[in-house]
mmCIF file of C-alpha atoms and ligand atoms in Angstrom:
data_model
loop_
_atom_site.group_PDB
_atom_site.id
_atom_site.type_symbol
_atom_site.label_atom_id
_atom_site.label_comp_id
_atom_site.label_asym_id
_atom_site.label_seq_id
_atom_site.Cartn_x
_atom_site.Cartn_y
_atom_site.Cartn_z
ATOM 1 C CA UNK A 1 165.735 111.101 -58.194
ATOM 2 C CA UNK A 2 162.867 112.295 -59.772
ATOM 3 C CA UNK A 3 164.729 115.677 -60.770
ATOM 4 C CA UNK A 4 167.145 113.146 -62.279
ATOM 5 C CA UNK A 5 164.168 111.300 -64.760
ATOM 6 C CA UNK A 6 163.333 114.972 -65.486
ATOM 7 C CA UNK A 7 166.626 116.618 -66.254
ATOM 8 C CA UNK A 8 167.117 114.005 -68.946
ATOM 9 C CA UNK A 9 163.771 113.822 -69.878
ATOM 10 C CA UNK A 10 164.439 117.418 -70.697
ATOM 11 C CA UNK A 11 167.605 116.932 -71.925
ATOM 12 C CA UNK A 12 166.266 114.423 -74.723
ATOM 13 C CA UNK A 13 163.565 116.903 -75.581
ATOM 14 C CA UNK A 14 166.655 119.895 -76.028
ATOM 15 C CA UNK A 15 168.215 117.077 -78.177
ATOM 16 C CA UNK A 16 165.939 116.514 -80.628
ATOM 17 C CA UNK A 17 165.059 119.966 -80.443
ATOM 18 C CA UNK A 18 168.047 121.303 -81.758
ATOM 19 C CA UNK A 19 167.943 118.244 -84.292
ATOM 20 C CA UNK A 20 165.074 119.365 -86.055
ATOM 21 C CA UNK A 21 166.159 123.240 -86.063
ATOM 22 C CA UNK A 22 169.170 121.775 -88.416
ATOM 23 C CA UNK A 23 167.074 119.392 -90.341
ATOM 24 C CA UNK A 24 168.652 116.333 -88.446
ATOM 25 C CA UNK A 25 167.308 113.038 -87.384
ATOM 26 C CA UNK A 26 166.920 113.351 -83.693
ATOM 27 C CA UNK A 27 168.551 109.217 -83.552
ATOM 28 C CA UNK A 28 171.329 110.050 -84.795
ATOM 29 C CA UNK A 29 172.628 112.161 -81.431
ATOM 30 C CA UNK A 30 173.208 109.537 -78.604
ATOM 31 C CA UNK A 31 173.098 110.989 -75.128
ATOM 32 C CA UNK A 32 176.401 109.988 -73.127
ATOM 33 C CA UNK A 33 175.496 110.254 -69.324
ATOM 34 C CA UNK A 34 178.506 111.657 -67.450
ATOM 35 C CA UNK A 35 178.807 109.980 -64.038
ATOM 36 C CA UNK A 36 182.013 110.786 -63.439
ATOM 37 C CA UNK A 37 182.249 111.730 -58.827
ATOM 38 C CA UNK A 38 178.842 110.036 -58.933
ATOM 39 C CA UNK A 39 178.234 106.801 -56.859
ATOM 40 C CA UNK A 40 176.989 103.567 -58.356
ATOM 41 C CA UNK A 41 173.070 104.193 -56.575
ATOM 42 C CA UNK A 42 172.547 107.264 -58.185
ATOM 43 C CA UNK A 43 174.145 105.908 -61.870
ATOM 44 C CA UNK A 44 172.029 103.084 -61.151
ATOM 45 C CA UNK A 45 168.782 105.259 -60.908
ATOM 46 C CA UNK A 46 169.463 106.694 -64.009
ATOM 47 C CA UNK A 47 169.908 103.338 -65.904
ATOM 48 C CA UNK A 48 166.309 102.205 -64.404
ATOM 49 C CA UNK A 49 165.134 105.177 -65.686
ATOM 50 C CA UNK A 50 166.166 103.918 -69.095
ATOM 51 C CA UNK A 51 169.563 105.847 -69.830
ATOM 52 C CA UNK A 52 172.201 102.871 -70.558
ATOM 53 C CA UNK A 53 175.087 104.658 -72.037
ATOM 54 C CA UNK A 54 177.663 106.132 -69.532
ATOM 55 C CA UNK A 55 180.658 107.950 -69.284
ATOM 56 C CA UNK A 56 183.504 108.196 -67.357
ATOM 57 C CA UNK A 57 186.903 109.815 -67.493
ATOM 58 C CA UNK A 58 189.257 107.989 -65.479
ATOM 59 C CA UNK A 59 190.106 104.192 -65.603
ATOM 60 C CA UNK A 60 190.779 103.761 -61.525
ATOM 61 C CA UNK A 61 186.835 104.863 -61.055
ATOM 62 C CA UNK A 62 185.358 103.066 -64.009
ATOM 63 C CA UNK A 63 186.957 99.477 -63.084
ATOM 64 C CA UNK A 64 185.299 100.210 -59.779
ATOM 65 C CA UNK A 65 182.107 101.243 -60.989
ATOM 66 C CA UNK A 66 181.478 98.632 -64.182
ATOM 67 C CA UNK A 67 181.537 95.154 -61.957
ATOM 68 C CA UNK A 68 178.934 96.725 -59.548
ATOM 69 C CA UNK A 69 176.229 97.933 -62.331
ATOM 70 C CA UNK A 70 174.205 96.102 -64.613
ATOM 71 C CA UNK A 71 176.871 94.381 -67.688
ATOM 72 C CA UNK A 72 174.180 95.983 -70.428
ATOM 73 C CA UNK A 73 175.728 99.283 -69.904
ATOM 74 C CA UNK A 74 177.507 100.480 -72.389
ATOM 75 C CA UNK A 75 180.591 102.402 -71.486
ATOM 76 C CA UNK A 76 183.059 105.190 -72.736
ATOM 77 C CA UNK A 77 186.136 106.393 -71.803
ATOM 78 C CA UNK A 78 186.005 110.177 -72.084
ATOM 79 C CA UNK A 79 188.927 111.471 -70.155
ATOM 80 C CA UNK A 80 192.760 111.285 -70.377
ATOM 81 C CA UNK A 81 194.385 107.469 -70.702
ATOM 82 C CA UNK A 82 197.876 107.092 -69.480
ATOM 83 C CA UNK A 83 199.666 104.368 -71.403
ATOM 84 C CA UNK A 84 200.221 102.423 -67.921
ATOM 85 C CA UNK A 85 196.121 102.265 -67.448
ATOM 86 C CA UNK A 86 195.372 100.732 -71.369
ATOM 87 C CA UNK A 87 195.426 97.015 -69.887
ATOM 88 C CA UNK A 88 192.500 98.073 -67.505
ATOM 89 C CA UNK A 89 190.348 99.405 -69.609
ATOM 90 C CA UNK A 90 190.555 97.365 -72.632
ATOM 91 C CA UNK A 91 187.366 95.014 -72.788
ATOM 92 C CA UNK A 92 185.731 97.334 -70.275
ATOM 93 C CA UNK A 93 184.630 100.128 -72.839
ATOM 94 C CA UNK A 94 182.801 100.815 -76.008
ATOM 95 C CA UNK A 95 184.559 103.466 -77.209
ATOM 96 C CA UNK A 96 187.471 105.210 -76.032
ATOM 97 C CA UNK A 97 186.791 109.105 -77.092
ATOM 98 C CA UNK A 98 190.628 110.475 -75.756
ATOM 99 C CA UNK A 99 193.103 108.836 -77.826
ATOM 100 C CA UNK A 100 195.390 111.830 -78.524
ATOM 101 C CA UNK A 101 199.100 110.311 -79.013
ATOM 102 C CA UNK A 102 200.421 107.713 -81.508
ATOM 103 C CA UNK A 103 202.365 105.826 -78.666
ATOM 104 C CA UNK A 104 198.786 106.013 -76.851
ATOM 105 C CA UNK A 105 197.243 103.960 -79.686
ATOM 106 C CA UNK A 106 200.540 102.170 -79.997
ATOM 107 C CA UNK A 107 199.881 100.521 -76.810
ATOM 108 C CA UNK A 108 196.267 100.125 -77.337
ATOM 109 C CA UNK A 109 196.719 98.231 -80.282
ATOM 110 C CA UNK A 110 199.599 96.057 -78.304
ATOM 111 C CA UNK A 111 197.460 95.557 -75.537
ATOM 112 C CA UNK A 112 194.757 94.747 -77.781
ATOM 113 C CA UNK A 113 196.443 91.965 -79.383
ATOM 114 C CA UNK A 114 197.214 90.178 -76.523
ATOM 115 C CA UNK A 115 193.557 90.024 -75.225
ATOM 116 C CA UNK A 116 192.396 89.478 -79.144
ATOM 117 C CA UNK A 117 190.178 92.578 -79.301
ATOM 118 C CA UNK A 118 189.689 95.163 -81.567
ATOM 119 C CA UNK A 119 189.326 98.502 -79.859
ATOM 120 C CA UNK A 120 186.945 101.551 -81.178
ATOM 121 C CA UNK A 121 188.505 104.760 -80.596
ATOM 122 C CA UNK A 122 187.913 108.547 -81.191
ATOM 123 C CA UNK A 123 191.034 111.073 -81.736
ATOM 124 C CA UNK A 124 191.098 114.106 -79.376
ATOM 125 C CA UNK A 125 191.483 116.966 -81.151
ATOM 126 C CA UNK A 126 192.907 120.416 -79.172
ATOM 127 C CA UNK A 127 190.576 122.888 -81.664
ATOM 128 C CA UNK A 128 190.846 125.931 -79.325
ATOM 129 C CA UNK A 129 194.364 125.169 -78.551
ATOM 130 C CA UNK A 130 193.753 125.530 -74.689
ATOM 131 C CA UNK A 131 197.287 124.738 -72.834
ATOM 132 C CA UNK A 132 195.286 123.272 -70.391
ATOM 133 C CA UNK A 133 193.703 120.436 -72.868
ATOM 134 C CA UNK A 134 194.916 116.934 -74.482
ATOM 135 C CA UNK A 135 194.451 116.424 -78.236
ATOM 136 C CA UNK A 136 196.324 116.639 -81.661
ATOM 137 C CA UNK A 137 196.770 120.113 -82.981
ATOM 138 C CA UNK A 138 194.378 120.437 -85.887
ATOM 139 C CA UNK A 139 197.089 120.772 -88.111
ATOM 140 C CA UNK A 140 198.638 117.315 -87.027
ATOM 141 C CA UNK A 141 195.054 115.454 -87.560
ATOM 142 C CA UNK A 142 195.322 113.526 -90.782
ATOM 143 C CA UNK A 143 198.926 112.387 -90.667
ATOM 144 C CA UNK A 144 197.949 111.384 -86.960
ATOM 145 C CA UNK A 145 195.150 109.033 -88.276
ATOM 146 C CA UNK A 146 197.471 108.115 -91.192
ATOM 147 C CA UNK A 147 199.678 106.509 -88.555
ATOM 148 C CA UNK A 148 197.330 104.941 -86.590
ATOM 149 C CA UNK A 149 194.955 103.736 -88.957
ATOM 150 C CA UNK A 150 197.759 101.267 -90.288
ATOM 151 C CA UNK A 151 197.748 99.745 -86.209
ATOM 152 C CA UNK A 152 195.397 96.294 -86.989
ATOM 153 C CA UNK A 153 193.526 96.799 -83.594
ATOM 154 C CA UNK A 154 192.642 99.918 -83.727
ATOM 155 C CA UNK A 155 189.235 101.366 -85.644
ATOM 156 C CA UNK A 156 189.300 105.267 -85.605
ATOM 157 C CA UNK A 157 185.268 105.716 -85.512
ATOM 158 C CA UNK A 158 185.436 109.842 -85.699
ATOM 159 C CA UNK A 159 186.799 112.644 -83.579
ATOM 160 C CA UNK A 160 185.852 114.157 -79.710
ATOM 161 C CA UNK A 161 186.651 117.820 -78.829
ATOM 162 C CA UNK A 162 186.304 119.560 -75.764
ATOM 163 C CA UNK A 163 185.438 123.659 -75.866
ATOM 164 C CA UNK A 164 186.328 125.804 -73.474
ATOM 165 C CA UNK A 165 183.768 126.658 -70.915
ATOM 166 C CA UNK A 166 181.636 130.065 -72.026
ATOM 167 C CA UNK A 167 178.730 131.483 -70.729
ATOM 168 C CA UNK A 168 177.240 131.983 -73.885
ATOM 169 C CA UNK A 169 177.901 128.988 -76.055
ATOM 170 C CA UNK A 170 177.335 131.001 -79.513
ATOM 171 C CA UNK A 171 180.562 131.638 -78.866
ATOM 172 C CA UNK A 172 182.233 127.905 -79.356
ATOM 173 C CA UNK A 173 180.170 126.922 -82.556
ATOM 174 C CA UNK A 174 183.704 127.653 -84.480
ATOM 175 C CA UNK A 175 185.221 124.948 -82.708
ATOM 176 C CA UNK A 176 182.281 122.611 -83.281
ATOM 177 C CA UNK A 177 182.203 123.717 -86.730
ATOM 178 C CA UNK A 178 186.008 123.185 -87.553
ATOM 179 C CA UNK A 179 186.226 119.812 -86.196
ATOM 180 C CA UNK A 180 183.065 118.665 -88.289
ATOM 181 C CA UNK A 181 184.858 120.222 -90.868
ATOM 182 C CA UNK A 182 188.016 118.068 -90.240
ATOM 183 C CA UNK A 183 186.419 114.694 -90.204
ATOM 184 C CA UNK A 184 184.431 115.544 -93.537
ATOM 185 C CA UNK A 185 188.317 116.264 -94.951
ATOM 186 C CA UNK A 186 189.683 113.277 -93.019
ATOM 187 C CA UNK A 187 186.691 111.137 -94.656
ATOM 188 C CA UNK A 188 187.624 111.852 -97.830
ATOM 189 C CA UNK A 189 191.145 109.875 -97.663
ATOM 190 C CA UNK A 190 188.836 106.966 -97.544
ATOM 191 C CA UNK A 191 191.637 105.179 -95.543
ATOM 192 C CA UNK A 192 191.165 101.571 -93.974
ATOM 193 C CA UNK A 193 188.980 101.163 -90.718
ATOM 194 C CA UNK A 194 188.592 104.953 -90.105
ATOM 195 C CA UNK A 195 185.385 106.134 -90.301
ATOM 196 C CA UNK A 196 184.319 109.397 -89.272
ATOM 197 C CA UNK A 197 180.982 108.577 -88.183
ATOM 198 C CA UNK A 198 181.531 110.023 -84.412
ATOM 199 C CA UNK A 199 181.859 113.505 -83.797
ATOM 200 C CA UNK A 200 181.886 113.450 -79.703
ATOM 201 C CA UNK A 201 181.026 117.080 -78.822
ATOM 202 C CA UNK A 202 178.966 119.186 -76.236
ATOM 203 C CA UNK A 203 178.447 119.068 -72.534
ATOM 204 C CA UNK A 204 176.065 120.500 -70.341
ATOM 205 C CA UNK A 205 176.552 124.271 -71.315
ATOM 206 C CA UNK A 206 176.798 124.189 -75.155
ATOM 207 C CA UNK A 207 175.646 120.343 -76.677
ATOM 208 C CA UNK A 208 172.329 122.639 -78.522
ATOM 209 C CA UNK A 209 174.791 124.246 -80.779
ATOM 210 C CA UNK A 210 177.447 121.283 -80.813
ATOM 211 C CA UNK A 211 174.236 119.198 -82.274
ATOM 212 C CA UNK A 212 173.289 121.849 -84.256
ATOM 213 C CA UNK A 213 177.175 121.271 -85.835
ATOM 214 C CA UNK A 214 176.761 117.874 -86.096
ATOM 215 C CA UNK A 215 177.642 116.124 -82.752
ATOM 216 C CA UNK A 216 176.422 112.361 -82.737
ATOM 217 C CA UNK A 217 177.421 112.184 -79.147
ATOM 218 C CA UNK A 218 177.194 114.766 -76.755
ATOM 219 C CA UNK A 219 178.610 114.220 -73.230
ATOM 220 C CA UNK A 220 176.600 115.485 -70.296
ATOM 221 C CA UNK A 221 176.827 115.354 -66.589
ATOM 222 C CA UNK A 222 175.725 117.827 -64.314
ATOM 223 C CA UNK A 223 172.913 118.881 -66.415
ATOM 224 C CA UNK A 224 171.583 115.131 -65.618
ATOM 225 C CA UNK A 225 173.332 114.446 -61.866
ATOM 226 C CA UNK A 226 173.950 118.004 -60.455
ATOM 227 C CA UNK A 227 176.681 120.153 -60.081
ATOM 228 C CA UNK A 228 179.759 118.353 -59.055
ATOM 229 C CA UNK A 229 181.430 118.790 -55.503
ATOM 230 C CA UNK A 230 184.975 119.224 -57.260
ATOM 231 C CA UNK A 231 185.770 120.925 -60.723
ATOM 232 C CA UNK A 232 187.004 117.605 -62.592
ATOM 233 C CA UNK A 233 186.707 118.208 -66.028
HETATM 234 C C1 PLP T 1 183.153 116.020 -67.106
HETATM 235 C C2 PLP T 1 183.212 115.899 -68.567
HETATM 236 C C3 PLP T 1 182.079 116.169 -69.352
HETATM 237 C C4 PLP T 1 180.741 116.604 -68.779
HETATM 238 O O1 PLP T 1 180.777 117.911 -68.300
HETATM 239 P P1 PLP T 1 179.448 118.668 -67.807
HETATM 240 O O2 PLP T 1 179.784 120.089 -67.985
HETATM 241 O O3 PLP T 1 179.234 118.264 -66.407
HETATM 242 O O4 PLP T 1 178.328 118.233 -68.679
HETATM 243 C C5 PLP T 1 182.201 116.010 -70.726
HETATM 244 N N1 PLP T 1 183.361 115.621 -71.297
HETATM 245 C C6 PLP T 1 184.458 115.358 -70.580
HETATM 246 C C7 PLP T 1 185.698 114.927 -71.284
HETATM 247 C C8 PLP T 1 184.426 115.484 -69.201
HETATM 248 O O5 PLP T 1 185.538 115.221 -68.495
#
């Protein structure tokens, strides 16, 4: 537990670190736990050690985790929504950092109605065009938020990306760099309830130089809980 308190003691300190090598305001990077395989004591450790913003990446373990922690957590989704799961997450999360289909946020926005909420998401963008990853093509990006912007439930709040895993991280600032890119071109559409304030980017092995790029929210987990028992990314 007490490596816990450290790791994201140290953690912060990397944070705002890398904040001030760019000339950024440390506050404007959030730190998203990832507790994704964790159990509810250990998440709950964290939160009394002040972290209240938490991550997890599939609905089934998040609708079994929320009702047993404290309700002042604030949750994301961060991992891939199937249309069938939308109903169970809505009013459960934050932000939802995965949309990456129009029928996806066509059912959002249906399901949203129904429940009269309006629902913050991020669009998943594939930069490094990994078979192996969700997300719009780069290329796709604006008409996609075109489309969904005009759904009345929906608020696109910025963009999430996920880079492939590197040793050396140097390696992945492109992909940071052309998705900040793409929400400074997406911003300047100025279309209705999209903002590009978000820019969700950086886990444990590379959020320094996603910050340094301008990631507001960087998603770590075994950096803060340990390495994980299976490879769920
Ligand atoms: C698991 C996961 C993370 C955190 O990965 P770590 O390397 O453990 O920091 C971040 N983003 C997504 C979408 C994930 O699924």
């Amino acid at each position: 537990m007490e490596q816990m308190m450290k790791n994201i003691e140290q953690i912060k300190e990397e944070i705002e670190k890398a904040c001030l090598k760019v000339g950024r305001n440390p506050n404007e990077v959030r730190l998203l736990a990832v507790s994704k395989t964790f159990p509810v004591e250990i998440i709950k450790e964290a939160y009394n050690a002040g972290q209240c913003l938490f991550g997890e990446n599939r609905v089934q373990e998040l609708c079994t985790k929320t009702p047993l922690l404290p309700a002042d957590i604030e949750w994301h989704l961060i991992g891939t929504l199937q249309r069938n799961k939308v109903k169970n997450v809505l009013g459960k999360v934050a932000l939802i950092h995965s949309v990456d289909s129009v029928s996806l946020a066509r059912e959002i926005d249906k399901r949203a109605a129904r429940k009269n909420l309006m629902v913050d998401v991020l669009l998943q963008v594939n930069v490094a065009g990994e078979k192996t990853k969700h997300g719009f093509i780069p290329e796709e990006v604006k008409s996609k938020v075109k489309e969904i912007c005009k759904l009345p439930r929906i608020k696109i709040k910025g963009l999430m990306t996920m880079a492939p895993f590197t040793e050396n991280p140097e390696e992945v600032r492109p992909i940071f760099r052309e998705l900040r890119t793409l929400a400074e071109s997406i911003e300047k559409l100025q279309l209705p309830e999209v903002q590009m304030k978000e820019l969700s980017m950086g886990m444990s092995n590379d959020f320094r130089v996603a910050i340094e790029e301008g990631a507001t929210l960087v998603r770590i987990g075994s950096r803060i809980f340990g390495t994980r028992n299976d490879v769920r990314r």
